[in-house]
């Protein structure tokens, strides 16, 4: 799928805005499923939904050639029981809703790309974690990542290519990105060495993230894909 077509994005946050701008710039028609139509990116048409129930928004699936799900409550919060539930449910439930919508769609999109996270891998200082030999970690965040991917897989359809984005930290200037938060801490004099300093930090620039997404839509890749710069920070400094 290389010629400009119709892209439907779920969620209107940092990555959605960057991706909407990127594909609009390439001549694509972009629509955004959002609970807050006033926050939809300027380059996209807002399609209201509540992220919980089927409705009129499903007609946008018929129009779409590719669907990308970027929904999920921000993880920039205290990990109390209420927030943990919301972090998990906002990802699993929106994935289920889209999966159900695609399953019921008379003319489904050719490609469904669902956000996931490189957090699914164990903390590793011995070797990189790839899609073939990477080992899952343990704990709450990993459990969320597994439930999120499992939910997407439940709704796989033969004619809809599904790709799961195991994305690392995305660096960019968008409002919700991690960069303004880290920059604010640094300005307050709170930056410094994190942890022992021997750990790797996997990252990707937001522009490369958009390029990767374009590549994944255009090419026949399916299943989990690590979306990250080839070298983690720390790796280059190792002897
Ligand atoms: N940014 C990164 O570095 C990074 C790295 C790895 C994975 N990811 C994953 O990629 C996805 C997008 O990341 P992002 O940085 O763009 O996040 P973001 O800016 O926080 O945007 C997430 C969007 O999800 C929607 N949302 C939140 N809670 C929801 C709920 N309960 N029901 C339905 N929709 C809900 C919101 O859209 P509306 O308010 O418009 O409905 C929100 O704008 C997230 O799932 C995140 O975990 C991000």
mmCIF file of C-alpha atoms and ligand atoms in Angstrom:
data_model
loop_
_atom_site.group_PDB
_atom_site.id
_atom_site.type_symbol
_atom_site.label_atom_id
_atom_site.label_comp_id
_atom_site.label_asym_id
_atom_site.label_seq_id
_atom_site.Cartn_x
_atom_site.Cartn_y
_atom_site.Cartn_z
ATOM 1 C CA UNK A 1 0.000 0.000 0.000
ATOM 2 C CA UNK A 2 2.142 2.888 -1.219
ATOM 3 C CA UNK A 3 -0.284 5.360 -2.859
ATOM 4 C CA UNK A 4 -1.867 7.856 -0.422
ATOM 5 C CA UNK A 5 -5.062 6.495 1.019
ATOM 6 C CA UNK A 6 -7.288 6.671 4.096
ATOM 7 C CA UNK A 7 -5.817 6.333 7.563
ATOM 8 C CA UNK A 8 -7.914 5.958 10.713
ATOM 9 C CA UNK A 9 -6.140 6.598 14.016
ATOM 10 C CA UNK A 10 -7.632 5.838 17.450
ATOM 11 C CA UNK A 11 -6.651 8.346 20.161
ATOM 12 C CA UNK A 12 -5.558 11.946 19.756
ATOM 13 C CA UNK A 13 -2.361 12.132 21.831
ATOM 14 C CA UNK A 14 1.343 12.660 21.134
ATOM 15 C CA UNK A 15 1.929 9.862 18.611
ATOM 16 C CA UNK A 16 -1.464 10.337 16.921
ATOM 17 C CA UNK A 17 -0.712 14.014 16.304
ATOM 18 C CA UNK A 18 2.735 13.295 14.881
ATOM 19 C CA UNK A 19 1.430 10.490 12.671
ATOM 20 C CA UNK A 20 -1.593 12.525 11.474
ATOM 21 C CA UNK A 21 0.720 15.352 10.456
ATOM 22 C CA UNK A 22 3.160 12.962 8.745
ATOM 23 C CA UNK A 23 0.574 11.116 6.651
ATOM 24 C CA UNK A 24 -1.399 14.270 5.855
ATOM 25 C CA UNK A 25 1.844 15.702 4.500
ATOM 26 C CA UNK A 26 2.124 12.643 2.222
ATOM 27 C CA UNK A 27 -1.367 13.221 0.812
ATOM 28 C CA UNK A 28 -3.278 10.731 2.953
ATOM 29 C CA UNK A 29 -6.778 11.448 4.272
ATOM 30 C CA UNK A 30 -6.609 11.103 8.050
ATOM 31 C CA UNK A 31 -9.432 10.585 10.573
ATOM 32 C CA UNK A 32 -9.103 10.285 14.333
ATOM 33 C CA UNK A 33 -11.354 8.388 16.745
ATOM 34 C CA UNK A 34 -11.417 10.475 19.899
ATOM 35 C CA UNK A 35 -13.389 11.035 23.095
ATOM 36 C CA UNK A 36 -12.541 14.731 22.798
ATOM 37 C CA UNK A 37 -13.101 15.893 19.197
ATOM 38 C CA UNK A 38 -11.769 19.376 20.044
ATOM 39 C CA UNK A 39 -8.321 17.832 20.664
ATOM 40 C CA UNK A 40 -8.074 16.036 17.312
ATOM 41 C CA UNK A 41 -5.009 16.982 15.261
ATOM 42 C CA UNK A 42 -5.660 19.855 12.826
ATOM 43 C CA UNK A 43 -4.734 17.629 9.857
ATOM 44 C CA UNK A 44 -7.438 15.056 10.679
ATOM 45 C CA UNK A 45 -11.202 14.745 10.731
ATOM 46 C CA UNK A 46 -12.441 13.993 14.254
ATOM 47 C CA UNK A 47 -14.736 10.979 14.593
ATOM 48 C CA UNK A 48 -16.315 10.908 18.066
ATOM 49 C CA UNK A 49 -16.370 7.649 20.045
ATOM 50 C CA UNK A 50 -16.339 6.798 23.745
ATOM 51 C CA UNK A 51 -13.659 4.116 23.476
ATOM 52 C CA UNK A 52 -16.066 1.631 25.089
ATOM 53 C CA UNK A 53 -18.991 0.838 22.852
ATOM 54 C CA UNK A 54 -19.881 0.190 19.229
ATOM 55 C CA UNK A 55 -21.590 3.037 17.414
ATOM 56 C CA UNK A 56 -21.650 5.282 14.383
ATOM 57 C CA UNK A 57 -17.863 5.567 14.515
ATOM 58 C CA UNK A 58 -17.697 2.070 12.974
ATOM 59 C CA UNK A 59 -18.586 3.474 9.552
ATOM 60 C CA UNK A 60 -15.109 5.085 9.592
ATOM 61 C CA UNK A 61 -13.687 1.540 9.505
ATOM 62 C CA UNK A 62 -15.351 0.928 6.146
ATOM 63 C CA UNK A 63 -13.636 3.989 4.675
ATOM 64 C CA UNK A 64 -10.221 3.176 6.148
ATOM 65 C CA UNK A 65 -7.403 1.386 4.309
ATOM 66 C CA UNK A 66 -5.266 1.267 7.456
ATOM 67 C CA UNK A 67 -6.174 1.575 11.154
ATOM 68 C CA UNK A 68 -3.697 2.482 13.878
ATOM 69 C CA UNK A 69 -4.649 2.235 17.545
ATOM 70 C CA UNK A 70 -2.754 4.605 19.842
ATOM 71 C CA UNK A 71 -5.170 4.553 22.795
ATOM 72 C CA UNK A 72 -4.090 4.198 26.378
ATOM 73 C CA UNK A 73 -4.212 6.225 29.554
ATOM 74 C CA UNK A 74 -0.907 7.988 30.116
ATOM 75 C CA UNK A 75 1.576 6.085 32.312
ATOM 76 C CA UNK A 76 2.811 9.416 33.679
ATOM 77 C CA UNK A 77 0.899 8.973 36.953
ATOM 78 C CA UNK A 78 1.178 7.333 40.362
ATOM 79 C CA UNK A 79 0.817 3.571 40.062
ATOM 80 C CA UNK A 80 -2.003 3.202 42.581
ATOM 81 C CA UNK A 81 -4.727 0.571 42.134
ATOM 82 C CA UNK A 82 -7.107 2.950 40.317
ATOM 83 C CA UNK A 83 -4.493 4.139 37.818
ATOM 84 C CA UNK A 84 -3.174 0.626 37.242
ATOM 85 C CA UNK A 85 -6.673 -0.504 36.340
ATOM 86 C CA UNK A 86 -7.136 2.456 33.987
ATOM 87 C CA UNK A 87 -3.721 1.918 32.342
ATOM 88 C CA UNK A 88 -4.615 -1.710 31.622
ATOM 89 C CA UNK A 89 -8.273 -1.298 30.708
ATOM 90 C CA UNK A 90 -7.795 1.720 28.422
ATOM 91 C CA UNK A 91 -5.439 -0.381 26.295
ATOM 92 C CA UNK A 92 -7.177 -3.766 26.371
ATOM 93 C CA UNK A 93 -10.703 -2.410 26.022
ATOM 94 C CA UNK A 94 -10.004 -0.091 23.068
ATOM 95 C CA UNK A 95 -8.133 -2.922 21.333
ATOM 96 C CA UNK A 96 -11.120 -5.223 21.910
ATOM 97 C CA UNK A 97 -13.533 -2.583 20.601
ATOM 98 C CA UNK A 98 -11.531 -2.028 17.427
ATOM 99 C CA UNK A 99 -11.030 -5.774 16.971
ATOM 100 C CA UNK A 100 -14.763 -6.356 17.283
ATOM 101 C CA UNK A 101 -15.483 -3.468 14.890
ATOM 102 C CA UNK A 102 -13.039 -4.848 12.321
ATOM 103 C CA UNK A 103 -14.490 -8.358 12.706
ATOM 104 C CA UNK A 104 -18.007 -7.013 12.052
ATOM 105 C CA UNK A 105 -16.949 -4.688 9.225
ATOM 106 C CA UNK A 106 -18.301 -5.666 5.790
ATOM 107 C CA UNK A 107 -15.243 -4.163 4.114
ATOM 108 C CA UNK A 108 -12.457 -4.102 6.722
ATOM 109 C CA UNK A 109 -9.187 -2.163 6.408
ATOM 110 C CA UNK A 110 -6.250 -4.071 4.885
ATOM 111 C CA UNK A 111 -3.946 -3.265 7.789
ATOM 112 C CA UNK A 112 -4.478 -2.982 11.557
ATOM 113 C CA UNK A 113 -1.558 -1.652 13.503
ATOM 114 C CA UNK A 114 -1.921 -1.701 17.276
ATOM 115 C CA UNK A 115 0.300 0.078 19.773
ATOM 116 C CA UNK A 116 2.206 -2.213 22.122
ATOM 117 C CA UNK A 117 5.458 -1.585 23.959
ATOM 118 C CA UNK A 118 9.100 -2.654 24.174
ATOM 119 C CA UNK A 119 8.428 -2.728 27.926
ATOM 120 C CA UNK A 120 7.267 -6.311 27.335
ATOM 121 C CA UNK A 121 10.910 -7.482 27.433
ATOM 122 C CA UNK A 122 12.850 -8.236 30.590
ATOM 123 C CA UNK A 123 15.375 -5.717 31.868
ATOM 124 C CA UNK A 124 18.511 -6.835 30.034
ATOM 125 C CA UNK A 125 22.096 -5.712 30.269
ATOM 126 C CA UNK A 126 23.520 -8.835 28.657
ATOM 127 C CA UNK A 127 22.030 -8.665 25.137
ATOM 128 C CA UNK A 128 19.431 -6.949 22.996
ATOM 129 C CA UNK A 129 15.857 -8.243 22.916
ATOM 130 C CA UNK A 130 14.506 -8.862 19.427
ATOM 131 C CA UNK A 131 11.147 -10.168 18.242
ATOM 132 C CA UNK A 132 12.517 -13.705 17.803
ATOM 133 C CA UNK A 133 14.689 -14.249 20.870
ATOM 134 C CA UNK A 134 13.481 -11.529 23.243
ATOM 135 C CA UNK A 135 12.326 -12.776 26.641
ATOM 136 C CA UNK A 136 9.304 -11.309 28.417
ATOM 137 C CA UNK A 137 9.889 -9.662 31.768
ATOM 138 C CA UNK A 138 7.754 -9.755 34.889
ATOM 139 C CA UNK A 139 5.636 -7.272 36.834
ATOM 140 C CA UNK A 140 2.673 -5.014 36.234
ATOM 141 C CA UNK A 141 3.849 -3.234 33.063
ATOM 142 C CA UNK A 142 4.787 -6.504 31.377
ATOM 143 C CA UNK A 143 1.443 -8.015 32.351
ATOM 144 C CA UNK A 144 -0.301 -5.026 30.704
ATOM 145 C CA UNK A 145 1.789 -5.417 27.538
ATOM 146 C CA UNK A 146 0.976 -9.145 27.321
ATOM 147 C CA UNK A 147 -2.761 -8.611 27.873
ATOM 148 C CA UNK A 148 -2.743 -5.805 25.273
ATOM 149 C CA UNK A 149 -1.033 -7.952 22.606
ATOM 150 C CA UNK A 150 -3.140 -11.025 23.459
ATOM 151 C CA UNK A 151 -6.335 -9.011 23.025
ATOM 152 C CA UNK A 152 -5.211 -7.817 19.570
ATOM 153 C CA UNK A 153 -4.275 -11.369 18.527
ATOM 154 C CA UNK A 154 -7.736 -12.648 19.564
ATOM 155 C CA UNK A 155 -9.249 -10.523 16.785
ATOM 156 C CA UNK A 156 -6.913 -11.457 13.953
ATOM 157 C CA UNK A 157 -8.643 -11.946 10.602
ATOM 158 C CA UNK A 158 -7.158 -13.648 7.542
ATOM 159 C CA UNK A 159 -7.616 -10.626 5.276
ATOM 160 C CA UNK A 160 -6.495 -7.974 7.772
ATOM 161 C CA UNK A 161 -2.738 -7.825 8.297
ATOM 162 C CA UNK A 162 -2.047 -7.134 11.958
ATOM 163 C CA UNK A 163 1.147 -5.580 13.269
ATOM 164 C CA UNK A 164 1.978 -4.886 16.920
ATOM 165 C CA UNK A 165 4.297 -1.948 17.596
ATOM 166 C CA UNK A 166 6.756 -2.827 20.360
ATOM 167 C CA UNK A 167 7.874 0.769 20.589
ATOM 168 C CA UNK A 168 10.639 2.108 22.833
ATOM 169 C CA UNK A 169 10.696 5.608 24.331
ATOM 170 C CA UNK A 170 9.673 8.067 21.588
ATOM 171 C CA UNK A 171 11.535 11.367 21.774
ATOM 172 C CA UNK A 172 9.937 14.475 20.288
ATOM 173 C CA UNK A 173 8.550 17.850 21.230
ATOM 174 C CA UNK A 174 4.851 16.924 21.392
ATOM 175 C CA UNK A 175 2.837 18.022 24.416
ATOM 176 C CA UNK A 176 2.444 14.556 25.959
ATOM 177 C CA UNK A 177 5.879 13.224 25.088
ATOM 178 C CA UNK A 178 8.410 12.252 27.727
ATOM 179 C CA UNK A 179 10.844 14.946 26.533
ATOM 180 C CA UNK A 180 9.117 18.036 28.074
ATOM 181 C CA UNK A 181 8.807 16.141 31.379
ATOM 182 C CA UNK A 182 12.511 15.232 31.431
ATOM 183 C CA UNK A 183 13.480 18.745 30.296
ATOM 184 C CA UNK A 184 11.420 20.280 33.131
ATOM 185 C CA UNK A 185 13.146 18.049 35.692
ATOM 186 C CA UNK A 186 16.524 19.070 34.258
ATOM 187 C CA UNK A 187 15.622 22.779 34.462
ATOM 188 C CA UNK A 188 14.683 22.279 38.115
ATOM 189 C CA UNK A 189 18.134 20.833 38.739
ATOM 190 C CA UNK A 190 16.754 17.330 39.233
ATOM 191 C CA UNK A 191 18.507 15.688 36.285
ATOM 192 C CA UNK A 192 21.362 13.365 37.014
ATOM 193 C CA UNK A 193 22.507 9.843 36.566
ATOM 194 C CA UNK A 194 19.562 7.450 36.518
ATOM 195 C CA UNK A 195 20.099 4.103 38.186
ATOM 196 C CA UNK A 196 23.620 2.680 38.171
ATOM 197 C CA UNK A 197 24.327 4.231 34.753
ATOM 198 C CA UNK A 198 25.139 0.827 33.253
ATOM 199 C CA UNK A 199 21.646 0.174 31.887
ATOM 200 C CA UNK A 200 20.667 0.548 28.232
ATOM 201 C CA UNK A 201 17.995 3.027 27.167
ATOM 202 C CA UNK A 202 16.113 2.150 24.009
ATOM 203 C CA UNK A 203 14.665 5.142 22.192
ATOM 204 C CA UNK A 204 13.465 6.389 18.809
ATOM 205 C CA UNK A 205 12.962 9.885 17.420
ATOM 206 C CA UNK A 206 9.353 10.680 16.597
ATOM 207 C CA UNK A 207 10.175 11.326 12.922
ATOM 208 C CA UNK A 208 11.772 7.879 12.618
ATOM 209 C CA UNK A 209 8.732 6.447 14.380
ATOM 210 C CA UNK A 210 6.516 7.944 11.628
ATOM 211 C CA UNK A 211 8.878 6.605 8.937
ATOM 212 C CA UNK A 212 8.738 3.150 10.521
ATOM 213 C CA UNK A 213 4.947 3.246 10.588
ATOM 214 C CA UNK A 214 4.835 4.221 6.914
ATOM 215 C CA UNK A 215 7.176 1.311 6.136
ATOM 216 C CA UNK A 216 5.017 -1.118 8.122
ATOM 217 C CA UNK A 217 1.849 0.005 6.351
ATOM 218 C CA UNK A 218 3.474 -0.295 2.912
ATOM 219 C CA UNK A 219 5.155 -3.662 3.453
ATOM 220 C CA UNK A 220 3.809 -7.088 4.310
ATOM 221 C CA UNK A 221 5.112 -7.332 7.869
ATOM 222 C CA UNK A 222 2.835 -8.897 10.461
ATOM 223 C CA UNK A 223 3.077 -9.742 14.164
ATOM 224 C CA UNK A 224 5.204 -7.945 16.749
ATOM 225 C CA UNK A 225 7.806 -5.480 15.453
ATOM 226 C CA UNK A 226 10.383 -3.651 17.599
ATOM 227 C CA UNK A 227 10.165 0.044 16.728
ATOM 228 C CA UNK A 228 13.359 1.530 18.084
ATOM 229 C CA UNK A 229 16.727 2.954 17.049
ATOM 230 C CA UNK A 230 19.167 0.148 16.142
ATOM 231 C CA UNK A 231 21.511 0.910 19.059
ATOM 232 C CA UNK A 232 20.286 1.535 22.591
ATOM 233 C CA UNK A 233 21.930 4.359 24.529
ATOM 234 C CA UNK A 234 24.664 2.831 26.637
ATOM 235 C CA UNK A 235 25.350 0.101 24.078
ATOM 236 C CA UNK A 236 27.766 2.272 22.085
ATOM 237 C CA UNK A 237 29.679 3.200 25.224
ATOM 238 C CA UNK A 238 30.357 -0.442 26.118
ATOM 239 C CA UNK A 239 33.854 -1.757 25.335
HETATM 240 N N1 LIG B 1 5.077 7.798 23.526
HETATM 241 C C1 LIG B 1 5.909 6.775 23.776
HETATM 242 O O1 LIG B 1 7.119 6.951 24.067
HETATM 243 C C2 LIG B 1 5.370 5.372 23.702
HETATM 244 C C3 LIG B 1 6.270 4.286 23.741
HETATM 245 C C4 LIG B 1 5.759 2.974 23.690
HETATM 246 C C5 LIG B 1 4.396 2.764 23.614
HETATM 247 N N2 LIG B 1 3.547 3.840 23.568
HETATM 248 C C6 LIG B 1 2.108 3.570 23.512
HETATM 249 O O2 LIG B 1 1.561 4.188 22.366
HETATM 250 C C7 LIG B 1 0.253 4.707 22.643
HETATM 251 C C8 LIG B 1 0.212 6.191 22.296
HETATM 252 O O3 LIG B 1 1.217 6.877 23.033
HETATM 253 P P1 LIG B 1 1.152 8.468 23.205
HETATM 254 O O4 LIG B 1 2.474 8.875 23.750
HETATM 255 O O5 LIG B 1 0.632 9.089 21.959
HETATM 256 O O6 LIG B 1 0.070 8.578 24.381
HETATM 257 P P2 LIG B 1 -0.888 9.809 24.763
HETATM 258 O O7 LIG B 1 -0.342 11.096 24.247
HETATM 259 O O8 LIG B 1 -1.143 9.709 26.222
HETATM 260 O O9 LIG B 1 -2.231 9.501 23.945
HETATM 261 C C9 LIG B 1 -3.028 8.399 24.248
HETATM 262 C C10 LIG B 1 -4.451 8.657 23.807
HETATM 263 O O10 LIG B 1 -5.237 7.548 24.222
HETATM 264 C C11 LIG B 1 -6.566 7.966 24.393
HETATM 265 N N3 LIG B 1 -7.081 7.408 25.645
HETATM 266 C C12 LIG B 1 -6.581 7.547 26.902
HETATM 267 N N4 LIG B 1 -7.341 6.901 27.801
HETATM 268 C C13 LIG B 1 -8.360 6.335 27.094
HETATM 269 C C14 LIG B 1 -9.486 5.552 27.443
HETATM 270 N N5 LIG B 1 -9.754 5.205 28.713
HETATM 271 N N6 LIG B 1 -10.326 5.144 26.450
HETATM 272 C C15 LIG B 1 -10.091 5.508 25.172
HETATM 273 N N7 LIG B 1 -9.040 6.252 24.780
HETATM 274 C C16 LIG B 1 -8.187 6.661 25.725
HETATM 275 C C17 LIG B 1 -6.575 9.487 24.442
HETATM 276 O O11 LIG B 1 -7.213 9.969 23.252
HETATM 277 P P3 LIG B 1 -8.604 10.825 23.290
HETATM 278 O O12 LIG B 1 -8.528 11.665 24.526
HETATM 279 O O13 LIG B 1 -8.549 11.562 22.032
HETATM 280 O O14 LIG B 1 -9.721 9.840 23.346
HETATM 281 C C18 LIG B 1 -5.105 9.866 24.446
HETATM 282 O O15 LIG B 1 -4.849 11.032 23.748
HETATM 283 C C19 LIG B 1 -0.012 4.447 24.134
HETATM 284 O O16 LIG B 1 -0.808 3.294 24.263
HETATM 285 C C20 LIG B 1 1.383 4.198 24.707
HETATM 286 O O17 LIG B 1 1.383 3.303 25.809
HETATM 287 C C21 LIG B 1 3.997 5.116 23.623
#
